[in-house]
C-alpha positions as a printed Julia matrix, in Angstrom:
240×3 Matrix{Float64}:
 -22.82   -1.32  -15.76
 -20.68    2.21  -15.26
 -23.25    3.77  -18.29
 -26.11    2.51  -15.95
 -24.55    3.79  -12.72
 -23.93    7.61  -14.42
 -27.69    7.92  -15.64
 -29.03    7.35  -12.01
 -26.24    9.78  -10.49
 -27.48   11.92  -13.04
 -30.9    12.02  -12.32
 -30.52   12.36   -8.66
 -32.08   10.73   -5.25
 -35.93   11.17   -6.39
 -35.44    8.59   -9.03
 -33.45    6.54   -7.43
 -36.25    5.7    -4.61
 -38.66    4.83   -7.75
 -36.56    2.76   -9.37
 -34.26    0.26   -6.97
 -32.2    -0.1   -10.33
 -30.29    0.92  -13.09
 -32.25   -2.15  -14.57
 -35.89   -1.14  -14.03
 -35.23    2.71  -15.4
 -33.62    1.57  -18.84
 -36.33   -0.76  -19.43
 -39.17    2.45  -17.91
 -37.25    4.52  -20.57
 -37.45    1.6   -23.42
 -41.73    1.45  -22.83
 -41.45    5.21  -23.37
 -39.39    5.23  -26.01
 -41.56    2.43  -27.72
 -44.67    4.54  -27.0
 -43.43    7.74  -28.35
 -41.76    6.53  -31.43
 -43.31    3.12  -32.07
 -42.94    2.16  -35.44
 -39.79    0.22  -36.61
 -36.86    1.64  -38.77
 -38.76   -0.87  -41.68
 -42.1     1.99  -41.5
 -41.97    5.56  -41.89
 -45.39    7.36  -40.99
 -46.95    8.92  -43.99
 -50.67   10.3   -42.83
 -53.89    9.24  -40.89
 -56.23    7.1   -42.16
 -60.15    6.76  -40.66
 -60.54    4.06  -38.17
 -57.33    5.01  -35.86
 -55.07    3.33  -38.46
 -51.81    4.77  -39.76
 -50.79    5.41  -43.4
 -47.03    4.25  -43.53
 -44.35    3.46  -46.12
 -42.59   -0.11  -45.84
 -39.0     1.15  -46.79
 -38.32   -2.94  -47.68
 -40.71   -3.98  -49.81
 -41.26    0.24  -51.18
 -45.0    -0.33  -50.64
 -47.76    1.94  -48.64
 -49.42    0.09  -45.77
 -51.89    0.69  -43.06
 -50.82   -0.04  -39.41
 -53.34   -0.39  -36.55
 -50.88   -0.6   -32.84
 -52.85   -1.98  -30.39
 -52.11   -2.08  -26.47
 -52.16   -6.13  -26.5
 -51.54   -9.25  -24.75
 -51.98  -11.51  -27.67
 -49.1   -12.99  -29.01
 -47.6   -13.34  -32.69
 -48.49  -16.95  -32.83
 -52.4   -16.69  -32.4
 -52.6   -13.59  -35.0
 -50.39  -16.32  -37.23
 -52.64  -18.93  -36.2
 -55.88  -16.84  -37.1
 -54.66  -15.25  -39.99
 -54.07  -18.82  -42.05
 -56.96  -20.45  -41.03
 -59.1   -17.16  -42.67
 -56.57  -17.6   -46.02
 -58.0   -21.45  -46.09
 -61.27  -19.91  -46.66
 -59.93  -18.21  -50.28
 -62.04  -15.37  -50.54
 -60.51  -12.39  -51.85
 -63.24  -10.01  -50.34
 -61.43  -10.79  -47.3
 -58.49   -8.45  -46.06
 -55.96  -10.43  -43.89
 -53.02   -8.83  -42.42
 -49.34   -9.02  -44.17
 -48.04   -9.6   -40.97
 -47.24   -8.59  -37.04
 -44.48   -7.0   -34.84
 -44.15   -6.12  -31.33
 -42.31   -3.28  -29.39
 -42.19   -2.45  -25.68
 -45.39   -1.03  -25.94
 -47.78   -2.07  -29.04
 -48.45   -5.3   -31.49
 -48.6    -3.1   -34.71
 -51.26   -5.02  -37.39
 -49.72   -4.53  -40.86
 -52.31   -4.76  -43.5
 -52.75   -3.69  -46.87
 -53.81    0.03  -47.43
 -57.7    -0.13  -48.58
 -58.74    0.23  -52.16
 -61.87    2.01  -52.54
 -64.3     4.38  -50.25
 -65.71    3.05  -46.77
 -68.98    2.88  -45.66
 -69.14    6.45  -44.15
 -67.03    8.15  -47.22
 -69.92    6.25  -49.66
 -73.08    6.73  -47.56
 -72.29    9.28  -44.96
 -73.51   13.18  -44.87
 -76.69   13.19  -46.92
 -75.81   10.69  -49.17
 -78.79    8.67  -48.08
 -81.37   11.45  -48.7
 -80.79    9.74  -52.32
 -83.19    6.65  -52.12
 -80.8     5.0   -54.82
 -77.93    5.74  -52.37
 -80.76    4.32  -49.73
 -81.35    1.01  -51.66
 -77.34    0.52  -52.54
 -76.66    0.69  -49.09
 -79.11   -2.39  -48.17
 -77.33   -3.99  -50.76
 -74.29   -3.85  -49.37
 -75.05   -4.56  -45.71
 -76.53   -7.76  -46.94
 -73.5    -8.84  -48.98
 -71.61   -8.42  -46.29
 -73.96  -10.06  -44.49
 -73.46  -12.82  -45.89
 -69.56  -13.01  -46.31
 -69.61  -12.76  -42.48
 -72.2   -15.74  -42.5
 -69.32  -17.9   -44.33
 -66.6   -16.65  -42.07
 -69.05  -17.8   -39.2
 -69.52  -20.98  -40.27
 -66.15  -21.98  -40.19
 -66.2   -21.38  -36.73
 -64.3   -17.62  -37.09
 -65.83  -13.85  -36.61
 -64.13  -10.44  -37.37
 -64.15   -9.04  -33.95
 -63.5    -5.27  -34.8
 -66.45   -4.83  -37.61
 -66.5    -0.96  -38.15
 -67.6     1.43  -40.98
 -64.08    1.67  -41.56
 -63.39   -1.66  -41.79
 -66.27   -2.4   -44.93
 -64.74   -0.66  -48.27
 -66.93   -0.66  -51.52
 -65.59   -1.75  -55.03
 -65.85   -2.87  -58.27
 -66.8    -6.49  -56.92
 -68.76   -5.46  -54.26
 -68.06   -4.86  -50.52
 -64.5    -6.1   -48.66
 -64.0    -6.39  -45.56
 -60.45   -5.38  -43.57
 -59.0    -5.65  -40.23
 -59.69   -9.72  -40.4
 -57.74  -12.02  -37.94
 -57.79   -9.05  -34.95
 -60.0   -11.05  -32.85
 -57.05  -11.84  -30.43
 -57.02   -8.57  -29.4
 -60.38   -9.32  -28.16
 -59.78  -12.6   -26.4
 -56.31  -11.05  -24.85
 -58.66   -8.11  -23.38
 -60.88  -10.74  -21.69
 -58.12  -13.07  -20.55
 -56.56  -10.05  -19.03
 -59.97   -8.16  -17.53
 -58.32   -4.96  -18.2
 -60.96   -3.57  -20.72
 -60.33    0.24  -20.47
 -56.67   -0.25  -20.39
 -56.62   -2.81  -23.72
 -58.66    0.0   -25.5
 -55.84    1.57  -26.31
 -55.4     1.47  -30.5
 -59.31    0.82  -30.53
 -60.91    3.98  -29.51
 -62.59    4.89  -33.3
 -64.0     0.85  -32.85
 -65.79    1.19  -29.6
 -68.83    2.64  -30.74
 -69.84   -0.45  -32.92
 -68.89   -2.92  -30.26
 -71.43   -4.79  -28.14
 -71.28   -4.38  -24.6
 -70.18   -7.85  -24.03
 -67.12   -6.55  -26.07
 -66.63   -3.39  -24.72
 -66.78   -4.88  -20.89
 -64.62   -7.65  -21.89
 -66.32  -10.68  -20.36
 -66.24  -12.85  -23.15
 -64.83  -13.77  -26.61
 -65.46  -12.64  -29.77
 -67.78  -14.29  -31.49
 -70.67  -14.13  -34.4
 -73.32  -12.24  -32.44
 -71.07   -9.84  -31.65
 -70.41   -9.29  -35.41
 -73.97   -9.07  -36.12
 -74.31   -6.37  -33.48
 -71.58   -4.28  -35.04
 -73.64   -4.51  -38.48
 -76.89   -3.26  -36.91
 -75.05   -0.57  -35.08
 -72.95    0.59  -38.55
 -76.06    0.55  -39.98
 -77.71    2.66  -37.52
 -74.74    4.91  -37.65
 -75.39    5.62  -41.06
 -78.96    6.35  -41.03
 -79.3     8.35  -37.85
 -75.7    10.13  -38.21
 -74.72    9.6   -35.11
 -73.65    5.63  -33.29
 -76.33    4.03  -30.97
């Protein structure tokens, strides 16, 4: 309307042959917006956490959670969809996500804020020159191992397996970031690897190169080759 018709007289001729109208600026300026600020009024930023997540405070519920935003095509309803078919599996080693929300720009991944050190906090630097250190870590590839063999076999994968995604506790070794393998299937769907990286940069060393190229789905192999490469991470220092 007249608010529309003052912001392109205000910005002059040069805009006006980019954008034919009022229309296609506000919603350029909304995208911005959403990528410059794009958290909702519910989450106020608090730090950065390893792993390209975000450290924020949910002002509803007064809690501390860890956002990941990803550039996405997925939709709500398949991270939903994912997301309660891992919680029929009841086991508590496994992190699933509170919950979703969109903007302009990202689908932010709300998830519980980790308990406990990761893999590179526990057996990074020269924690491994320690052949206890050495042996523990075996131990706790294998566990996970084998959670990931359960989540396999009923017909699921993880998708986004990372060093920062394995945390070590009391119990033994949990795994985060579950139910993100729509981000996956939305980058292959869409062929637009490089620009669907976005939100995933810290990840893309421990993906295979079916992953990373985006021809096809996520699936268990690819979660195997994300343990071998975390594993070689943490022996030779550096990824593969």
């Amino acid at each position: 309307g007249e608010l529309s018709a003052i912001v392109l007289r205000a910005l002059g001729t040069d805009v006006q042959k980019r954008y034919q109208s009022a229309t296609e600026l506000l919603s350029e300026l909304r995208r911005l917006q959403a990528k410059l600020n794009p958290l909702p009024p519910r989450y106020s930023r608090l730090a950065e956490l390893d792993g390209g997540r975000c450290l924020c405070n949910d002002r509803e519920t007064g809690q501390r959670v860890a956002i990941r935003l990803v550039n996405t095509t997925a939709s709500l309803a398949e991270f939903a969809h994912q997301c309660n078919r891992l919680a029929d599996l009841h086991l508590p080693a496994l992190e699933i996500p509170l919950h979703q929300f969109p903007n302009e720009q990202f689908v932010g991944i709300v998830s519980p804020v980790p308990s406990g050190p990761n893999l590179l906090e526990r057996f990074g630097g020269k924690a491994l020159s320690d052949v206890k250190n050495l042996q523990a870590l075996c131990e706790t590839i294998a566990q996970v191992g084998d959670l990931l063999s359960t989540v396999h076999q009923a017909g699921l994968c993880h998708g986004l397996l990372s060093p920062f995604a394995i945390t070590i506790g009391p119990g033994g070794p949990r795994l985060h970031e579950m139910g993100s393998s729509p981000i996956l299937r939305a980058r292959r769907m869409t062929g637009a690897a490089d620009a669907s990286s976005e939100g995933l940069e810290p990840l893309l060393p421990f993906m295979s190169p079916q992953m990373l190229m985006a021809t096809h789905d996520p699936g268990p192999a690819d979660d195997i080759y994300a343990l071998g490469a975390i594993l070689f991470t943490l022996l030779a220092g550096r990824p593969p």
